[in-house]
C-alpha cells in the first residue's frame, strides 16, 4: 500500500546504548500489529537487531527500518545503534526523518552519546522529543530525569505522557493530550496497555501538565498566543493546530515516559506521532548543490521525481538493497530513471517497504516516504535519482572522521582481491568505515569510528569471507623537511662503450612555510642545461623527495632551484640529468639540517568529570597540548587538545579503559610538526627495521 506525502511520518529513535531503543521499536511494532509477538533483545529475535553480528553481540550495529500504521498515517521508524562506533547509521537516519526521539534511561539520566546526538540534531534544526525509559526499575526516577534533561539540554521538556508510579508500583502512563490513563496489563508483555479514566490522585499532576501543553501550543503562532493571553486557554482544535506548528518549528520538546518491556506508553506515543508529529514537508536539512553552492529544498510531491539514496545494505537473501528517501514527486516500480550522480540510466525494477529484514513489494512511493530498491545496477549511498528532467543533486551526508585504524593484509597473496572486494562493500555499507592502501608504508589501513566497528569488520573478514589476515598498528606517515638553505652539485658521468652518459646539476634548496609542499624553479641562464633536459632534472628532484634521506619518508615544504649545470652534446640525456639531480638533491638535503615531521591531530574528548584528571594526565603523557576545557553541563566535560598521531593510534582503547567505556572522542588531522631527539631517533630506527624486514620477505 502506498501513502501520500500528507500521511507519512518519519521518526528516528536514537540515544545512548542500552537505553531501550530496540525494545521500544519492537514494542511499537507489536502495538501497531506488525508483529504478533514482541521478542526481547536478549533472545536475539527482535526486528531491530536481526543481523548475525547483532544477534551475537546483543547490541544494535545497523539502523533498522520498519513502519506501523496509526490513525491512517504511515509511521516509518528507524531503530539506530547507540554506540558511537556506528554513528554513521544514526546520522543518516536523522537526515531521513523529520522527528527524532532520544531515549533516556530513567535511572541514569542523559548520557554522553545522547548529548552528542542532541548537538547533531541542533545543527539540523530537527524537531525532537525525549522518551524516558525503565521507570519500572526501582532506581528509575522520572522527576530526576526531567531535571537532568533540563540541565544538560537547557530546555524545559513538555510532558505528553506522565508515569503513574515508579519501580514495582509502576502502573502505566497518563496521556496529557486526551486526558486518559493507560494501564499496564500484566507483566509478561504479551498484552497491550488498556485505556481508562485517570485515577483521582493524578488529577493535579495532569492539570499542571495540561497547562504546560497549552502554553506550548500557544507558541505555535501569533494568533493562538493572542487568544491564549486573552482567554487563558485554547480549545481542542486550536491546541492541536498549535502543537503541530510549534513542534515542526522545534519550539518545544515533548517528553514521553513508558516501559516498553511492559507495553506501556506506546499508544499515546504513536497517537502523538500520527496526529502531531512533523510532516515530511517541514524537513529543513535537505540540500542540493554542486561546486560549493548549497540550497535547501523542501519535500514536494508536486515536482518531478527526485530521490536520495540514504543507505546501502547487503542482505544474505535479497542481495544489494538501496534505501531511498523520495524527496520530490513519486517513485514508481518498473520505470526508467536517471542516476544523476553517476550520469547513468537506472532501471527501477521492484520497490519495497520493509519491516526489518522482511520486504513487501509496493507500486510506488510518494515524496517523503522511505523505501527500498533491490539489486540496483548503479546506485550508491548519497546518489541522486531523478526522472531525468531536472538536474538537482543532493549534498552528501556529512559524517565525522574515523578515529581508529588498523593495518591489515591477507596472509595469502591469493586472497588479496577477495579482501579488496569485501572492503569496497563494507565501506559502502557504512560510510564512516574507510580503507586505503598506503603506498608509502605499503599497507592497507582500515579505519572506523572505534575499535568495535573495526573488530566487527575484521570478524566478518575472518568468519564470513574465510580470509586469514594479519593485523598491526598502522605506521604513522612521517615527513621530512629542511631547516636551512643549502646547495650542492653532482655530475653523473658514465662511459660504457658506445654512448656515454653525462649531466651536471647544481641545486639550491630552501625551506618553505609548512604545508606549501614543493616549488621547483628553473633559474638556469644561458643554456647551461638545455630546456629539454629540465623535465629530467625535475623528475630526479621528485624522486629524491619521495625517497627522503633520513628514514624513507617523503620530503615536503622545500623550494628547489636549479641554478647551474653542464651538458655534453652527444652523451647527455634526460636520464643522465635525472640521476644527477637526484644525487645533487640528496647531497643538498644532507647540508640543509633535515628534520622529521610528525602529524599532529586535533582531539576532542567528552568525559564525565570524575575522569577529567586521569584523561588530562594521560594526554600530557602523550605529548598532548591542552587547548581548552569546558563543561557541557550535567557533569560532562569537553577537552580540546593537540596530540601527535603517533600517540593516538590506540586511543580508543586507552580512553575506554580510563573511563570505563563512558568517554568518547573525535580526531582530525591538523598539521605537521618537527620532532627531534629520542623520538626522532626511534622513528628512524623503526623505519630501518621495517625496511630490513621488507627486504627479507
Ligand atoms: N526494566 C526495563 N528494562 C528495559 C526497558 N527497556 C529496555 N530494557 C532493557 O534494557 C536493555 C537494553 O535494551 P535495548 O532495547 O537493547 O537498548 P538499546 O541499546 O537502546 O537498543 C535490555 O536488556 C532491555 O530488556 C524498560 O523499559 N524497563
Ligand atoms: Mg538497540
XYZ file of C-alpha atoms and ligand atoms in Angstrom:
726
model
C 0.000 0.000 0.000
C 1.215 3.491 -0.833
C 0.764 6.580 1.304
C 0.674 10.141 0.043
C 3.001 12.764 1.498
C 0.462 14.105 3.983
C 0.054 10.654 5.512
C 3.738 9.948 6.180
C 5.836 10.419 9.318
C 9.494 9.523 9.655
C 10.877 9.079 13.144
C 14.386 8.160 14.313
C 14.820 6.512 17.682
C 18.295 7.363 18.938
C 20.251 7.662 22.172
C 22.997 6.205 24.299
C 23.488 2.427 24.072
C 21.309 0.298 26.311
C 18.672 2.955 26.936
C 15.959 0.817 25.378
C 15.670 1.869 21.730
C 15.444 -1.569 20.189
C 12.981 -2.673 22.843
C 10.822 0.402 22.234
C 10.993 -0.180 18.473
C 9.973 -3.831 18.906
C 7.034 -2.933 21.149
C 5.839 -0.180 18.831
C 5.734 -2.746 16.030
C 3.793 -5.052 18.326
C 1.409 -2.251 19.326
C 0.944 -1.404 15.654
C 0.037 -5.000 14.832
C 3.097 -5.552 12.646
C 4.373 -8.499 14.682
C 2.170 -10.909 16.640
C 4.640 -11.240 19.498
C 7.351 -8.991 20.856
C 10.763 -10.517 21.458
C 13.494 -9.403 23.846
C 16.897 -8.132 22.813
C 18.442 -10.978 24.804
C 16.592 -13.599 22.723
C 18.308 -12.308 19.583
C 14.977 -12.370 17.730
C 13.958 -8.709 17.651
C 13.158 -6.968 14.385
C 15.698 -4.253 15.187
C 18.725 -6.409 15.983
C 18.488 -9.090 13.328
C 21.883 -9.290 11.620
C 24.185 -12.135 12.707
C 26.621 -9.660 14.292
C 23.795 -8.045 16.293
C 22.384 -11.358 17.436
C 25.856 -12.430 18.517
C 26.653 -9.253 20.461
C 23.157 -8.281 21.661
C 23.590 -4.675 20.626
C 22.413 -2.671 17.628
C 25.005 -2.188 14.922
C 22.914 -1.187 11.906
C 19.907 1.063 11.599
C 16.711 -0.937 11.143
C 13.645 0.381 9.348
C 10.048 -0.693 9.889
C 6.679 1.039 9.937
C 3.328 0.975 11.638
C 0.020 2.425 10.590
C -1.717 4.587 13.156
C -4.753 6.826 12.637
C -4.340 6.410 8.886
C -0.726 7.568 8.918
C 2.291 5.543 7.924
C 4.933 5.951 10.598
C 8.398 4.930 9.408
C 10.558 4.113 12.410
C 14.344 3.923 12.439
C 15.947 1.947 15.262
C 19.502 3.243 15.421
C 22.642 1.961 17.142
C 23.725 3.634 20.394
C 27.464 3.039 20.265
C 29.445 5.940 18.828
C 31.184 3.392 16.613
C 28.052 3.287 14.466
C 27.220 6.979 14.467
C 27.135 6.934 10.653
C 23.887 4.966 10.652
C 22.376 7.297 13.245
C 23.173 10.434 11.285
C 21.812 9.004 8.050
C 18.539 8.222 9.765
C 18.406 11.768 11.175
C 18.608 13.101 7.642
C 15.870 10.727 6.532
C 13.431 11.644 9.297
C 11.632 14.782 10.386
C 11.399 13.865 14.038
C 13.979 12.330 16.366
C 13.208 10.625 19.637
C 16.046 10.382 22.107
C 15.650 7.625 24.657
C 16.898 8.493 28.118
C 17.358 5.824 30.780
C 15.189 6.862 33.747
C 17.869 5.550 36.117
C 20.996 7.028 34.555
C 19.822 10.335 33.133
C 21.227 11.838 29.940
C 24.414 10.019 28.910
C 27.314 11.106 26.733
C 26.233 9.733 23.349
C 22.815 11.311 23.784
C 24.405 14.702 24.359
C 26.437 14.319 21.185
C 23.349 13.311 19.216
C 21.440 16.268 20.618
C 24.145 18.549 19.256
C 23.921 16.944 15.849
C 20.145 17.449 15.840
C 20.643 21.032 16.944
C 22.765 21.636 13.841
C 19.936 20.268 11.702
C 17.228 22.281 13.467
C 15.481 18.936 13.750
C 12.323 18.703 15.878
C 12.945 16.215 18.635
C 11.382 14.583 21.634
C 12.508 12.508 24.566
C 11.349 9.090 25.720
C 12.175 8.260 29.335
C 12.590 4.503 29.758
C 12.982 1.913 32.506
C 10.693 3.562 35.035
C 9.665 0.086 36.217
C 13.111 -0.270 37.760
C 13.474 0.655 41.438
C 16.264 3.053 40.522
C 14.114 4.796 37.922
C 13.226 8.367 38.830
C 11.027 10.369 36.490
C 11.424 13.768 38.128
C 15.198 13.470 38.460
C 15.459 12.512 34.819
C 13.407 15.542 33.747
C 15.682 17.770 35.849
C 18.744 16.223 34.267
C 17.337 16.807 30.777
C 16.601 20.421 31.694
C 20.127 20.951 32.927
C 22.008 19.187 30.144
C 19.958 20.375 27.184
C 18.998 23.752 28.603
C 15.354 23.216 27.692
C 12.166 22.604 29.589
C 10.636 19.419 28.208
C 6.865 19.364 27.859
C 5.411 16.073 29.149
C 2.974 14.359 26.805
C 2.786 11.266 28.954
C 3.440 11.163 32.684
C 4.082 7.955 34.606
C 1.809 6.563 37.285
C 4.103 5.133 39.934
C 7.700 4.068 39.932
C 9.584 0.785 40.241
C 7.378 -2.093 41.356
C 4.471 0.341 41.804
C 4.579 1.393 38.148
C 1.058 1.205 36.692
C 1.239 2.966 33.365
C 1.058 6.456 31.918
C -1.377 9.324 31.597
C -1.757 10.900 28.182
C -1.873 14.643 28.785
C -3.275 15.233 25.315
C -6.508 13.231 25.650
C -6.549 13.123 29.473
C -6.781 9.332 29.597
C -4.794 6.807 31.582
C -3.130 3.731 30.002
C -2.711 0.828 32.399
C -0.168 -1.983 32.181
C -1.854 -5.344 31.638
C 0.107 -7.991 33.494
C 3.852 -8.334 33.407
C 4.517 -10.780 30.615
C 4.324 -8.108 27.945
C 2.074 -10.095 25.637
C -0.851 -7.729 26.119
C -1.146 -4.109 25.208
C -1.839 -1.342 27.715
C -5.521 -0.504 28.336
C -7.159 2.889 28.224
C -9.119 4.060 31.295
C -10.018 7.016 33.481
C -7.246 8.976 35.188
C -7.060 7.999 38.888
C -8.075 10.866 41.154
C -4.652 11.046 42.801
C -3.128 12.187 39.478
C -5.695 14.909 38.777
C -3.395 17.729 39.923
C -0.342 16.442 38.085
C -2.445 16.137 34.938
C -3.874 19.636 35.286
C -0.387 21.111 35.661
C 0.949 19.176 32.667
C -2.095 20.190 30.654
C -1.391 23.839 31.391
C 2.190 23.498 30.127
C 0.987 21.738 26.982
C -1.491 24.515 26.200
C 1.277 27.065 26.626
C 3.441 25.076 24.196
C 0.559 25.027 21.699
C 0.088 28.778 22.041
C 3.678 29.200 20.825
C 2.535 27.718 17.508
C 1.512 31.027 16.009
C 0.794 34.629 16.970
C -2.983 34.427 16.722
C -3.040 31.457 19.092
C -0.804 33.276 21.517
C -3.121 36.295 21.497
C -6.082 34.098 22.095
C -4.330 32.288 24.895
C -3.363 35.539 26.608
C -6.903 36.801 26.110
C -8.887 33.791 27.277
C -6.345 31.873 29.318
C -6.956 28.718 27.302
C -7.300 27.152 23.849
C -9.968 24.782 22.544
C -9.085 21.283 21.353
C -8.805 22.210 17.683
C -6.592 25.217 18.425
C -4.409 23.198 20.696
C -3.986 20.511 18.064
C -3.065 23.021 15.367
C -0.747 24.963 17.685
C 1.156 21.851 18.722
C 1.707 20.763 15.122
C 3.109 24.149 14.192
C 5.201 24.611 17.316
C 6.725 21.138 17.026
C 7.554 21.491 13.332
C 9.492 24.609 14.245
C 11.130 22.927 17.227
C 9.622 25.400 19.672
C 9.123 22.754 22.315
C 10.476 19.333 23.189
C 7.772 16.778 24.009
C 8.687 14.276 26.709
C 7.259 10.766 26.855
C 7.540 8.207 29.592
C 6.989 4.480 29.456
C 8.109 0.952 29.986
C 8.382 -0.683 26.610
C 9.053 -4.067 28.188
C 5.544 -3.892 29.649
C 3.988 -2.433 26.510
C 3.387 0.781 28.366
C 3.406 4.308 26.980
C 3.185 3.069 23.389
C -0.337 4.006 22.283
C -0.166 7.662 23.388
C 3.273 7.882 21.772
C 2.046 6.527 18.420
C -1.040 8.770 18.581
C 1.133 11.808 19.158
C 3.410 10.989 16.219
C 0.476 10.248 13.925
C -1.535 13.349 14.877
C 1.062 15.947 15.842
C 4.442 14.635 14.593
C 6.112 16.695 11.862
C 5.112 16.049 8.274
C 7.923 15.389 5.731
C 7.168 18.727 4.067
C 8.584 20.512 7.110
C 12.074 18.977 6.707
C 14.808 21.601 6.719
C 18.026 19.700 6.281
C 17.802 18.516 2.695
C 20.180 20.424 0.486
C 21.178 20.313 -3.132
C 24.127 21.881 -4.809
C 27.265 21.474 -6.793
C 30.669 23.102 -6.799
C 30.362 24.560 -3.335
C 26.880 26.016 -3.702
C 24.213 24.789 -1.338
C 20.479 25.346 -1.397
C 17.948 23.906 0.993
C 14.931 22.380 -0.693
C 11.702 21.033 0.648
C 9.940 17.752 0.150
C 7.334 18.277 -2.516
C 5.091 15.669 -4.134
C 4.126 18.016 -6.985
C 7.559 18.278 -8.593
C 9.226 15.786 -10.977
C 10.637 12.745 -9.202
C 13.869 13.072 -7.266
C 15.100 10.667 -4.606
C 18.129 10.231 -2.440
C 19.966 7.001 -1.631
C 20.275 7.202 2.153
C 21.875 3.835 2.799
C 23.083 0.661 1.140
C 22.946 -2.735 2.777
C 23.666 -6.254 1.631
C 21.255 -8.945 2.677
C 22.128 -12.608 2.593
C 18.943 -13.434 0.686
C 17.863 -10.255 -1.058
C 21.315 -9.048 -2.143
C 22.068 -5.379 -2.519
C 19.420 -3.073 -1.067
C 19.412 0.661 -1.776
C 17.419 2.617 0.813
C 15.669 5.525 -0.830
C 14.037 8.631 0.506
C 11.789 10.202 -2.094
C 12.197 13.974 -1.962
C 10.054 15.072 -4.890
C 7.246 13.571 -6.937
C 6.813 9.820 -6.719
C 8.991 6.826 -7.399
C 7.249 4.074 -9.356
C 8.244 0.431 -9.781
C 9.274 -0.767 -13.260
C 10.345 2.594 -14.634
C 13.419 4.187 -16.133
C 15.225 6.741 -14.032
C 18.464 8.617 -14.098
C 21.261 8.206 -11.566
C 22.278 11.859 -11.604
C 25.431 11.280 -9.560
C 26.776 8.631 -11.925
C 25.225 10.144 -15.013
C 23.802 6.735 -15.895
C 20.392 5.290 -16.599
C 18.985 3.203 -13.781
C 16.195 0.755 -14.416
C 13.948 0.696 -11.387
C 12.612 -2.823 -11.017
C 10.797 -3.813 -7.871
C 10.452 -1.470 -4.917
C 9.671 -2.425 -1.354
C 8.694 -1.211 2.063
C 10.352 -3.154 4.837
C 9.633 -4.422 8.317
C 13.167 -5.010 9.439
C 14.510 -7.691 7.126
C 11.123 -8.512 5.659
C 10.449 -6.806 2.331
C 6.969 -6.078 0.955
C 6.547 -5.114 -2.653
C 4.753 -1.845 -3.449
C 3.894 0.027 -6.633
C 5.023 3.497 -5.710
C 6.468 5.783 -3.079
C 5.373 9.379 -2.671
C 7.642 12.231 -1.683
C 8.538 11.950 1.978
C 8.410 8.169 2.123
C 11.315 5.826 2.629
C 11.656 2.525 0.805
C 13.984 0.080 -0.811
C 15.148 -0.661 -4.336
C 16.741 -4.073 -4.644
C 19.582 -5.141 -6.904
C 20.109 -1.725 -8.432
C 22.818 -1.575 -11.048
C 24.342 1.816 -10.334
C 23.056 3.229 -7.044
C 25.444 4.071 -4.216
C 24.778 5.771 -0.893
C 24.370 9.542 -1.348
C 23.443 9.221 -5.037
C 20.636 11.277 -6.501
C 17.984 9.526 -8.551
C 15.705 11.545 -10.810
C 13.247 11.110 -13.631
C 15.773 12.792 -15.888
C 14.004 16.121 -16.189
C 15.819 18.076 -13.507
C 19.467 18.316 -12.675
C 19.373 18.633 -8.893
C 21.982 16.740 -6.963
C 21.716 16.142 -3.221
C 24.566 17.085 -0.966
C 26.387 14.161 0.604
C 25.819 13.376 4.229
C 28.465 14.910 6.475
C 29.968 12.344 8.807
C 32.701 12.550 11.406
C 36.194 11.361 10.518
C 37.305 7.857 11.581
C 39.208 7.706 14.872
C 40.628 4.189 14.937
C 42.784 2.476 12.335
C 44.302 -0.940 11.874
C 46.617 -2.152 9.114
C 45.547 -5.448 7.530
C 46.885 -7.718 4.904
C 45.786 -11.073 3.631
C 48.035 -13.856 4.870
C 47.890 -15.479 1.454
C 48.515 -13.430 -1.662
C 45.667 -15.196 -3.468
C 43.162 -13.602 -1.072
C 44.199 -10.021 -1.902
C 41.440 -9.466 -4.462
C 38.762 -11.048 -2.315
C 39.776 -8.859 0.617
C 39.725 -5.802 -1.635
C 36.198 -6.601 -2.845
C 34.970 -7.102 0.685
C 36.413 -3.780 1.830
C 34.718 -1.925 -1.033
C 31.375 -3.352 0.076
C 31.955 -2.719 3.760
C 32.812 0.913 3.068
C 29.637 1.273 1.018
C 27.525 -0.245 3.787
C 28.887 2.073 6.438
C 30.167 5.373 5.200
C 32.220 6.009 8.327
C 34.315 2.945 7.519
C 37.252 3.626 5.207
C 40.094 1.671 3.725
C 43.129 2.910 1.952
C 46.236 1.397 0.513
C 49.129 3.481 1.724
C 51.779 3.311 -0.991
C 54.293 4.893 1.339
C 54.045 2.401 4.162
C 52.856 -0.404 1.836
C 49.929 -1.414 3.993
C 46.153 -1.437 3.696
C 44.769 0.612 6.530
C 41.142 0.202 7.578
C 39.611 2.918 9.724
C 36.411 3.375 11.617
C 34.743 5.172 14.486
C 36.169 2.883 17.149
C 37.703 -0.468 17.955
C 34.322 -2.180 17.993
C 33.429 -1.173 14.451
C 36.850 -2.208 13.147
C 36.758 -5.510 15.032
C 33.350 -6.382 13.624
C 34.715 -5.844 10.122
C 37.759 -7.990 10.939
C 35.477 -10.725 12.269
C 33.475 -10.671 9.065
C 36.681 -10.936 7.032
C 37.733 -13.991 9.001
C 34.409 -15.715 9.637
C 32.210 -14.885 6.645
C 34.830 -14.348 3.997
C 37.157 -17.012 5.376
C 40.171 -14.848 4.664
C 43.079 -15.176 7.027
C 44.520 -11.751 7.756
C 47.372 -10.277 9.717
C 46.838 -7.001 11.532
C 49.075 -4.473 13.171
C 49.066 -0.899 14.386
C 49.405 1.278 11.283
C 52.575 3.166 10.560
C 52.469 6.901 11.011
C 53.012 8.890 7.837
C 56.008 10.931 8.936
C 57.519 13.542 6.657
C 60.946 15.066 6.286
C 61.810 18.696 5.729
C 64.771 21.058 5.969
C 65.511 23.852 8.391
C 68.069 25.904 6.421
C 69.220 26.722 2.927
C 71.850 24.639 1.202
C 73.262 23.938 -2.237
C 75.037 21.024 -3.874
C 76.225 19.879 -7.269
C 76.536 16.473 -8.770
C 77.923 15.208 -12.005
C 76.601 11.983 -13.414
C 79.162 10.533 -15.755
C 79.497 7.066 -17.179
C 81.473 5.688 -20.104
C 80.333 2.214 -21.046
C 81.302 1.536 -24.649
C 79.164 3.261 -27.308
C 77.154 6.168 -25.895
C 78.230 7.709 -22.584
C 76.038 9.365 -20.004
C 76.703 12.892 -18.886
C 74.845 15.527 -16.875
C 75.846 18.008 -14.217
C 73.335 19.760 -11.970
C 73.746 22.406 -9.300
C 70.766 22.834 -6.979
C 69.870 25.218 -4.193
C 67.197 24.264 -1.730
C 65.407 26.400 0.858
C 62.671 25.784 3.441
C 59.086 26.711 2.507
C 56.328 27.558 5.002
C 54.597 24.472 6.454
C 52.021 22.987 4.140
C 53.352 24.541 0.897
C 54.928 21.246 -0.017
C 57.109 21.947 -3.036
C 58.212 24.526 -5.523
C 60.519 23.958 -8.493
C 62.317 26.916 -10.038
C 64.393 26.786 -13.179
C 66.998 29.565 -12.716
C 69.370 28.475 -15.490
C 70.924 31.257 -17.544
C 72.370 30.898 -20.984
C 71.600 27.253 -21.603
C 73.961 25.566 -19.144
C 71.327 22.854 -19.145
C 69.210 22.834 -22.334
C 65.453 23.312 -21.771
C 64.575 19.807 -22.949
C 66.555 18.284 -20.072
C 64.864 20.358 -17.357
C 61.932 17.898 -17.017
C 64.551 15.214 -16.362
C 66.059 17.385 -13.638
C 62.654 17.861 -12.011
C 61.935 14.130 -12.171
C 65.197 13.464 -10.367
C 64.312 16.001 -7.680
C 60.849 14.482 -7.225
C 62.298 11.000 -6.893
C 64.724 12.303 -4.298
C 61.868 13.952 -2.422
C 59.756 10.806 -2.460
C 62.617 8.709 -1.096
C 63.659 11.091 1.704
C 67.067 10.943 3.301
C 66.533 10.202 6.976
C 64.073 7.354 7.289
C 62.474 6.888 3.894
C 59.659 9.381 4.493
C 58.879 11.906 1.740
C 60.390 15.367 1.838
C 57.952 18.290 1.992
C 57.999 22.075 2.148
C 61.114 22.771 0.115
C 61.865 25.132 -2.688
C 64.258 23.615 -5.219
C 66.132 25.913 -7.566
C 68.278 24.631 -10.456
C 70.988 27.265 -10.722
C 73.658 25.784 -12.962
C 74.854 22.706 -14.730
C 76.667 21.346 -17.718
C 75.797 19.133 -20.642
C 77.509 17.175 -23.355
C 76.258 17.427 -26.954
C 76.409 13.659 -27.506
C 76.371 11.927 -24.107
C 73.691 13.954 -22.289
C 70.181 12.530 -21.886
C 67.094 13.075 -19.752
C 68.072 10.014 -17.737
C 71.570 11.352 -17.060
C 70.121 14.640 -15.767
C 67.567 12.839 -13.673
C 70.252 10.834 -11.926
C 72.457 13.897 -11.463
C 69.564 15.909 -9.994
C 68.553 13.123 -7.671
C 72.042 12.870 -6.256
C 72.503 16.632 -6.056
C 69.222 16.865 -4.171
C 70.258 14.198 -1.714
C 73.578 15.935 -1.129
C 71.892 19.314 -0.619
C 69.423 17.771 1.833
C 72.265 16.496 3.968
C 73.594 20.003 4.366
C 70.224 21.636 4.965
C 69.765 20.334 8.526
C 66.880 17.961 7.751
C 64.333 17.066 10.385
C 61.408 14.668 10.597
C 57.851 15.955 10.867
C 55.008 14.135 12.555
C 51.260 14.576 12.069
C 49.533 16.450 14.873
C 45.820 15.846 15.403
C 43.056 17.964 16.856
C 41.462 15.839 19.520
C 38.113 16.432 21.215
C 37.259 14.251 24.210
C 33.971 14.022 26.117
C 34.235 12.596 29.611
C 32.352 12.514 32.861
C 34.021 14.988 35.226
C 35.198 12.275 37.603
C 37.581 11.073 34.888
C 38.775 14.527 33.880
C 42.045 14.422 35.841
C 43.013 10.970 34.572
C 42.251 11.864 30.981
C 44.248 15.095 31.226
C 47.306 13.439 32.715
C 47.134 10.658 30.146
C 47.096 13.306 27.411
C 50.111 15.101 28.802
C 51.935 11.763 28.915
C 51.038 11.504 25.229
C 52.791 14.818 24.463
C 49.373 16.474 24.111
C 48.854 20.199 24.373
C 45.554 21.023 26.061
C 43.834 23.812 24.159
C 40.701 24.153 26.175
C 38.321 22.515 28.543
C 34.694 23.359 29.128
C 31.715 21.928 30.877
C 28.946 20.673 28.627
C 26.650 20.630 31.647
C 25.419 17.849 33.854
C 28.870 16.676 34.852
C 30.206 16.193 31.360
C 33.398 17.873 30.244
C 34.738 18.557 26.796
C 38.517 18.674 26.358
C 40.246 20.004 23.260
C 43.888 19.162 22.690
C 46.527 18.804 20.010
C 48.249 15.458 20.176
C 50.757 13.674 17.906
C 49.064 10.988 15.832
C 51.739 8.505 16.902
C 50.348 8.710 20.443
C 46.722 8.258 19.391
C 46.904 5.054 17.379
C 45.247 3.109 20.177
C 43.437 5.952 21.867
C 40.002 4.380 21.541
C 41.326 1.505 23.644
C 43.139 3.760 26.125
C 40.205 6.099 26.666
C 37.855 3.202 27.129
C 39.988 1.783 29.906
C 40.487 5.163 31.622
C 36.772 5.999 31.598
C 35.236 2.522 31.932
C 33.866 2.878 28.436
C 31.987 6.127 29.024
C 34.350 8.552 27.291
C 34.265 9.332 23.616
C 36.379 11.364 21.253
C 36.926 12.616 17.740
C 40.147 13.397 15.904
C 41.116 15.145 12.739
C 44.436 15.952 11.167
C 45.642 19.475 11.819
C 49.285 19.982 10.840
C 52.794 18.549 10.698
C 55.306 19.483 13.395
C 59.045 18.778 13.723
C 60.323 16.072 16.039
C 63.825 15.718 17.397
C 65.967 13.862 19.917
C 64.986 10.436 21.110
C 61.581 10.496 19.446
C 63.139 11.159 16.078
C 65.858 8.545 16.619
C 63.244 5.940 17.454
C 61.316 6.700 14.294
C 64.482 6.315 12.227
C 65.360 3.040 13.956
C 61.860 1.658 13.444
C 61.950 2.642 9.787
C 65.272 0.875 9.287
C 63.985 -2.252 10.988
C 60.870 -2.142 8.804
C 62.937 -1.893 5.648
C 65.213 -4.763 6.668
C 62.163 -6.889 7.357
C 60.696 -5.924 3.990
C 63.813 -6.803 2.019
C 63.949 -10.184 3.742
C 60.407 -11.061 2.725
N 13.419 -2.650 33.166
C 13.412 -2.226 31.913
N 14.329 -2.692 31.066
C 14.290 -2.262 29.799
C 13.327 -1.353 29.321
N 13.556 -1.112 28.021
C 14.624 -1.854 27.684
N 15.064 -2.562 28.748
C 16.221 -3.467 28.798
O 17.409 -2.725 28.605
C 18.370 -3.475 27.858
C 18.812 -2.691 26.651
O 17.720 -2.541 25.790
P 17.852 -2.269 24.244
O 16.476 -2.140 23.712
O 18.752 -3.246 23.590
O 18.584 -0.857 24.282
P 19.254 -0.052 23.053
O 20.714 -0.327 23.127
O 18.943 1.366 23.363
O 18.614 -0.534 21.810
C 17.682 -4.778 27.522
O 18.078 -5.740 28.440
C 16.214 -4.475 27.662
O 15.447 -5.596 28.002
C 12.363 -0.862 30.267
O 11.514 -0.032 29.958
N 12.453 -1.341 31.535
Mg 19.464 -1.149 20.087
